[in-house]
mmCIF file of C-alpha atoms in Angstrom:
data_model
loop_
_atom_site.group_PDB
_atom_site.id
_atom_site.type_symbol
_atom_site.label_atom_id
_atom_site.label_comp_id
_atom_site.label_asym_id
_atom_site.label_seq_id
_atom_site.Cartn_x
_atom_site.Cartn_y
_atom_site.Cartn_z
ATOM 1 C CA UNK E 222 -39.871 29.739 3.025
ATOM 2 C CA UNK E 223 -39.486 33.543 2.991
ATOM 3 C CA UNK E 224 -38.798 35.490 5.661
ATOM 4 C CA UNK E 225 -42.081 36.864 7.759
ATOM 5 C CA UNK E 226 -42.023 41.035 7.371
ATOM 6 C CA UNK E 227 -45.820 41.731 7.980
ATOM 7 C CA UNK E 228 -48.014 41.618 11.135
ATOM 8 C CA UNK E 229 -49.696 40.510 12.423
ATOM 9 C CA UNK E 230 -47.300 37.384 12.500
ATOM 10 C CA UNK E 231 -49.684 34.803 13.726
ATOM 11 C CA UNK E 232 -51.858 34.985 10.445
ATOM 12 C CA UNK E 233 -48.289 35.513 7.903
ATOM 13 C CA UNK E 234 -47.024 32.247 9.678
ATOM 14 C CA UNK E 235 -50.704 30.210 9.729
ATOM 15 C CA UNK E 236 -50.537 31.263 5.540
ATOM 16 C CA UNK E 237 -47.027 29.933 5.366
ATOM 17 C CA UNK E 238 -47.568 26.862 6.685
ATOM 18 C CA UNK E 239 -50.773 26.103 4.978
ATOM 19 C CA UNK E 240 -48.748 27.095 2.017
ATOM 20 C CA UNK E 241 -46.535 24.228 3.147
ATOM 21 C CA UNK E 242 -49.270 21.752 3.706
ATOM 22 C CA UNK E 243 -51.030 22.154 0.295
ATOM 23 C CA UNK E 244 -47.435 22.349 -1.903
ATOM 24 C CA UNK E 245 -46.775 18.754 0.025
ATOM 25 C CA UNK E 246 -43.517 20.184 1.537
ATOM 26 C CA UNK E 247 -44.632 18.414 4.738
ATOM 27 C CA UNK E 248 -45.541 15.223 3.778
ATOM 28 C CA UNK E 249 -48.651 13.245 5.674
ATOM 29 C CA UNK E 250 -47.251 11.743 9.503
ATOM 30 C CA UNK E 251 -44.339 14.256 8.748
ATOM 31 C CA UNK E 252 -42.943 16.469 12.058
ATOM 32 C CA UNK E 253 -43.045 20.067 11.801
ATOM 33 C CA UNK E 254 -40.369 21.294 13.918
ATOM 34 C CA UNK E 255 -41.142 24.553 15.747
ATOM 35 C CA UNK E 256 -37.838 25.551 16.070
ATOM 36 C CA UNK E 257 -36.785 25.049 12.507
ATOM 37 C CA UNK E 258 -39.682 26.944 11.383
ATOM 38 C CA UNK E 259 -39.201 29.909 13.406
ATOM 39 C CA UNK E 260 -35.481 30.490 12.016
ATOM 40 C CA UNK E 261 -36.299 29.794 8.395
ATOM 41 C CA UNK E 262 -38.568 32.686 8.888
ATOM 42 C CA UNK E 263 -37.082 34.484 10.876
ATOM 43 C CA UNK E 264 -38.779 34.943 13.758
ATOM 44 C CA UNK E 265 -39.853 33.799 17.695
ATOM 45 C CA UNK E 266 -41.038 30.599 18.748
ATOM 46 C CA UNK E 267 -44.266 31.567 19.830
ATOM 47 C CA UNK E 268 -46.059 33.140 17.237
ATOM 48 C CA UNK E 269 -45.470 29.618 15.494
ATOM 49 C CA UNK E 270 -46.247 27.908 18.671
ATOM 50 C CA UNK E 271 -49.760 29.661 18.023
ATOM 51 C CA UNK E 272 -50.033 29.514 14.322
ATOM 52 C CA UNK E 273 -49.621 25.356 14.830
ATOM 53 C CA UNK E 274 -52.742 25.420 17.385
ATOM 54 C CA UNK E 275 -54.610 26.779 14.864
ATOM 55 C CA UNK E 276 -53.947 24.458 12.128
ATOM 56 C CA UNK E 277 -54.528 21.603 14.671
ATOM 57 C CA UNK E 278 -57.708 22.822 15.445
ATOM 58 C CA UNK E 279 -58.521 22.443 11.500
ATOM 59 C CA UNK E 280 -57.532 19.305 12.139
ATOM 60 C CA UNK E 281 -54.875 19.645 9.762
ATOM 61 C CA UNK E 282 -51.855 19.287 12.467
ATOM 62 C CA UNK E 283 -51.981 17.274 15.456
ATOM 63 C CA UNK E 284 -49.694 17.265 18.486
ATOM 64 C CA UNK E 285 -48.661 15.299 21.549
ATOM 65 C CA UNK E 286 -46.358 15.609 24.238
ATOM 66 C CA UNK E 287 -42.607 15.299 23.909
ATOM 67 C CA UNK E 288 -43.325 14.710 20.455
ATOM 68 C CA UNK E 289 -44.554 17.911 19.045
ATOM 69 C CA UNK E 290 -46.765 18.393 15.761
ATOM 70 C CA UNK E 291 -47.108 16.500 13.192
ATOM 71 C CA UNK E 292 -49.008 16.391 9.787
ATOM 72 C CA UNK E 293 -52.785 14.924 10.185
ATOM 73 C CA UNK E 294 -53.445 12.705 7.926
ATOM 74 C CA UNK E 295 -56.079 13.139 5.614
ATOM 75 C CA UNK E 296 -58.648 10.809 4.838
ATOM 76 C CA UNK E 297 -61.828 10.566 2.739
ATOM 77 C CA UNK E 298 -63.935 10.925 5.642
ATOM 78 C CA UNK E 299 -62.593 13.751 6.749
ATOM 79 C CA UNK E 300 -62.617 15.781 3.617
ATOM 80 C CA UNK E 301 -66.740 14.420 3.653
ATOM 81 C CA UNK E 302 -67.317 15.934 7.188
ATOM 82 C CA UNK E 303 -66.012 19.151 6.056
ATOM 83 C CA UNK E 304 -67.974 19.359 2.365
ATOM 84 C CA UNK E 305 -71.235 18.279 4.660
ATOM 85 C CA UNK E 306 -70.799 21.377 7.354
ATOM 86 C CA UNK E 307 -69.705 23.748 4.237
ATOM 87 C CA UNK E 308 -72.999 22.466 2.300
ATOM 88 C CA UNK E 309 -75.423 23.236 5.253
ATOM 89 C CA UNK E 310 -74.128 26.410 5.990
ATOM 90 C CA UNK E 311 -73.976 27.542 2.374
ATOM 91 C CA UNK E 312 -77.683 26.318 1.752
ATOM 92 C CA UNK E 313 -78.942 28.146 4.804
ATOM 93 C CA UNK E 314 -76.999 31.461 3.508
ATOM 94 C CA UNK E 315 -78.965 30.990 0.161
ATOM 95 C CA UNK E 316 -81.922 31.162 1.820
ATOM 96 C CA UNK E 317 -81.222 33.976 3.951
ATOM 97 C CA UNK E 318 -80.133 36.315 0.880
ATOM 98 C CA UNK E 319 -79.375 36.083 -2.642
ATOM 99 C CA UNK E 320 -76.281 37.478 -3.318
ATOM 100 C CA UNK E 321 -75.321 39.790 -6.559
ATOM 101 C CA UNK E 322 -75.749 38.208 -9.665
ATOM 102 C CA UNK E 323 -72.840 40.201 -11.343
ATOM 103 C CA UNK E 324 -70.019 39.481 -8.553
ATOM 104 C CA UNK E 325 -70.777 35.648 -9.067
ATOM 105 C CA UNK E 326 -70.151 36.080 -12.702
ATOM 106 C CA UNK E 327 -66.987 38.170 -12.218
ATOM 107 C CA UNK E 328 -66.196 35.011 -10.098
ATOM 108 C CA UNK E 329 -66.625 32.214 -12.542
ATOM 109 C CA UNK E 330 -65.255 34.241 -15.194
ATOM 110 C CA UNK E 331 -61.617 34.197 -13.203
ATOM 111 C CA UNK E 332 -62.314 30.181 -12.542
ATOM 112 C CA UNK E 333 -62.609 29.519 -16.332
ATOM 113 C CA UNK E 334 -59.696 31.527 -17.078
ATOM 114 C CA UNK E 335 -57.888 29.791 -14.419
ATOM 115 C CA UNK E 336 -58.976 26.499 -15.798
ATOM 116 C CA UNK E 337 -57.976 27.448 -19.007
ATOM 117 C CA UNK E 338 -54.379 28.000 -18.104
ATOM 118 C CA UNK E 339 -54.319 25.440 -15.904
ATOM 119 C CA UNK E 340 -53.545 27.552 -12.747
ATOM 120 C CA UNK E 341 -54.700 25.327 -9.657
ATOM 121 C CA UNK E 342 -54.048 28.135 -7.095
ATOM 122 C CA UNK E 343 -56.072 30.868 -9.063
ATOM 123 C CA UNK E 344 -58.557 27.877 -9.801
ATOM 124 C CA UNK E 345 -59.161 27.902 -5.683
ATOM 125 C CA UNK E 346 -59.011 31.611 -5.224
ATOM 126 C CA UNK E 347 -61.885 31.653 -7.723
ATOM 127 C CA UNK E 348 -63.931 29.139 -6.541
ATOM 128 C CA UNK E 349 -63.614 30.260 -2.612
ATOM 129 C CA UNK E 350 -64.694 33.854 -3.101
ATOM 130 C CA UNK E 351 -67.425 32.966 -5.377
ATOM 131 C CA UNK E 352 -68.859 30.610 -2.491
ATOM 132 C CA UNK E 353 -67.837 33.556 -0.062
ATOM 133 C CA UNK E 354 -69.941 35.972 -2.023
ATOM 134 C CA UNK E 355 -72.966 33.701 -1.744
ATOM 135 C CA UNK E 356 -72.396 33.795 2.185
ATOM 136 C CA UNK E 357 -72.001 37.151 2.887
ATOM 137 C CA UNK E 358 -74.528 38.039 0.915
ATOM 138 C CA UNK E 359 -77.181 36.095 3.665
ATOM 139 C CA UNK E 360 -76.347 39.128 5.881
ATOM 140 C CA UNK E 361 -75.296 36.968 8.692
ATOM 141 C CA UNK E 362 -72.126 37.849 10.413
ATOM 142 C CA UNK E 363 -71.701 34.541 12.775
ATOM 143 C CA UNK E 364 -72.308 32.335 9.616
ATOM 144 C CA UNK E 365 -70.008 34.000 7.551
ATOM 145 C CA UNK E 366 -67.390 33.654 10.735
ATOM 146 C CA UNK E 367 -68.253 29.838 11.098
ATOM 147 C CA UNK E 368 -67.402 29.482 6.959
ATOM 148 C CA UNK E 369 -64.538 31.159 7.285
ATOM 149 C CA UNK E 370 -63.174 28.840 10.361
ATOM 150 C CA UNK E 371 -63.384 25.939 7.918
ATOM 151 C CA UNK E 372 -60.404 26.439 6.814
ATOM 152 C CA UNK E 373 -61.855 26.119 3.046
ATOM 153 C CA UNK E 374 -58.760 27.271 0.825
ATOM 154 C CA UNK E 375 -56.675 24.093 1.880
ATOM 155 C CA UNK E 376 -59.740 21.752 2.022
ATOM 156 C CA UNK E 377 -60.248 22.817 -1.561
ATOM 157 C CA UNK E 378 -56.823 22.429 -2.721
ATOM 158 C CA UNK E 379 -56.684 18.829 -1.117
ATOM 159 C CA UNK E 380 -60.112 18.113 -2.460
ATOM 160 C CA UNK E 381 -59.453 18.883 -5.896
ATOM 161 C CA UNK E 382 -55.406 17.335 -5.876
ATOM 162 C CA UNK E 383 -56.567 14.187 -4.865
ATOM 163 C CA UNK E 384 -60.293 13.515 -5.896
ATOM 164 C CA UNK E 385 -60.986 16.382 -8.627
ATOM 165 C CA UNK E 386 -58.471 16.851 -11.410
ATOM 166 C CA UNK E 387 -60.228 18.244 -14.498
ATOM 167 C CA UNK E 388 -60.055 22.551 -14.168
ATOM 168 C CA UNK E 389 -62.458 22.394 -16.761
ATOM 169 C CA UNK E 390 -65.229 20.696 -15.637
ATOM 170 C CA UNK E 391 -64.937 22.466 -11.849
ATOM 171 C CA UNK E 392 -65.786 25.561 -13.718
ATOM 172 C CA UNK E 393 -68.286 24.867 -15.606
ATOM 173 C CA UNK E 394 -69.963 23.617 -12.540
ATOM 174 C CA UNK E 395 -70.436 27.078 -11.085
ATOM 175 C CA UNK E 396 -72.681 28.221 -14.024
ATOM 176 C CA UNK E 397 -75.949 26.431 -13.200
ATOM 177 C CA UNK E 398 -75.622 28.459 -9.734
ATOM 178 C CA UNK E 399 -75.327 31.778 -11.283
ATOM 179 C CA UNK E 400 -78.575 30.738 -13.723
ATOM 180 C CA UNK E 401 -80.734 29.961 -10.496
ATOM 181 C CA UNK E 402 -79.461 32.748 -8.844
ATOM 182 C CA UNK E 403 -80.422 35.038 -11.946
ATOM 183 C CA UNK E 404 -83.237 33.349 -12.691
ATOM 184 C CA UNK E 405 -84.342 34.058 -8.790
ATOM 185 C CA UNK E 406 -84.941 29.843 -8.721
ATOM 186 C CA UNK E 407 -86.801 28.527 -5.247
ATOM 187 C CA UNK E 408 -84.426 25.749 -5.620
ATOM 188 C CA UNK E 409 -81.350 27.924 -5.682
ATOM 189 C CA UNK E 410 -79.972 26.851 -2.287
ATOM 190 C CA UNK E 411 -80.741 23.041 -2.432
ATOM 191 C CA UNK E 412 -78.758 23.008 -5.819
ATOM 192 C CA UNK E 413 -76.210 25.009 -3.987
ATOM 193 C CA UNK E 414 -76.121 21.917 -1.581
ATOM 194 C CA UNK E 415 -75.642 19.343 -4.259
ATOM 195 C CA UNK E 416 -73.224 20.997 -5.924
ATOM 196 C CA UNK E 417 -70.814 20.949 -2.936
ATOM 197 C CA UNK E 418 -71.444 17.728 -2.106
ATOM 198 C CA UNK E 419 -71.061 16.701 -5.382
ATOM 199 C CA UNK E 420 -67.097 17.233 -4.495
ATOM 200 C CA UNK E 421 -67.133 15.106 -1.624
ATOM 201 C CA UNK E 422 -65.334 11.447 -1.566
#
């Protein structure tokens, strides 16, 4: 792990961490010691203390007394639950606005570039701020706050490690979107929907 320079710190640990969790460096029912953490990087306790409490209340950490946090986890079900939320909000965001045509292409272009060299991270990256355009585009502030909360770039990284392997065939699955959405097609947000869910277990 590299040493924590930027502020605030609470968001550069919460990224490390997460980093951790989706390179498998803490392995499922494995402790994360908050003490260990804080003097790899380099910094206090409690700034980690409050980076953890966040990631627990992903549900991607969970602690107890006297035995401190631990790895959560993850199951089928849960990554379900979170792909149903994501598609409701997204769907009612689609019908709310219709976001620009030519920032969703921009999008897919960088996921089939990522696909084609096989880059999983830049894969993600892709894929989230393409779905983020779509949101933000509704105009709604406290939906696009709720999305964010989701936690989406490690539920996406999970989903597609365990359950979704081809880079190929994730991108092409954006394009249909883009055609409704150019096309101005009534069924744009219900397609939306089944697309997400078409990555849950």
């Amino acid at each position: 792990m590299k040493p924590v320079v930027r502020s605030p710190l609470r968001d550069d640990i919460r990224q490390q961490l997460l980093d951790g969790l989706i390179t498998g460096r803490w392995a499922p029912g494995e402790r994360i010691v908050e003490r260990r953490v804080a003097a790899d990087l380099g910094v206090s306790q409690a700034p980690v203390r409050e980076a953890l409490r966040e990631l627990e209340s992903l549900r991607l950490i969970e602690s107890s007394p006297n035995k401190g946090a631990r790895v959560r986890p993850v199951t089928r079900a849960d990554l379900r639950e979170v792909y149903q939320v994501r598609a409701g909000l997204e769907e009612t965001a689609a019908r709310l606005g219709a976001p620009a045509v030519e920032a969703l292409e921009a999008h897919t272009a960088r996921l089939e570039a990522a696909a084609a060299t096989g880059s999983l991270s830049g894969q993600v990256s892709a894929g989230i701020a393409f779905h983020r355009e779509i949101v933000a585009a509704s105009g709604n502030a406290l939906l696009l706050s709720v999305w964010d909360g989701l936690g989406l770039e490690v539920w996406t990284h999970l989903s597609i490690r365990v359950f979704r392997a081809e880079l190929h065939e994730n991108a092409a699955d954006h394009q249909p979107l883009v055609d409704a959405f150019r096309a101005g097609d009534p069924r744009a947000p219900g397609l939306l929907r089944e697309h997400i869910l078409s990555y849950a277990p």
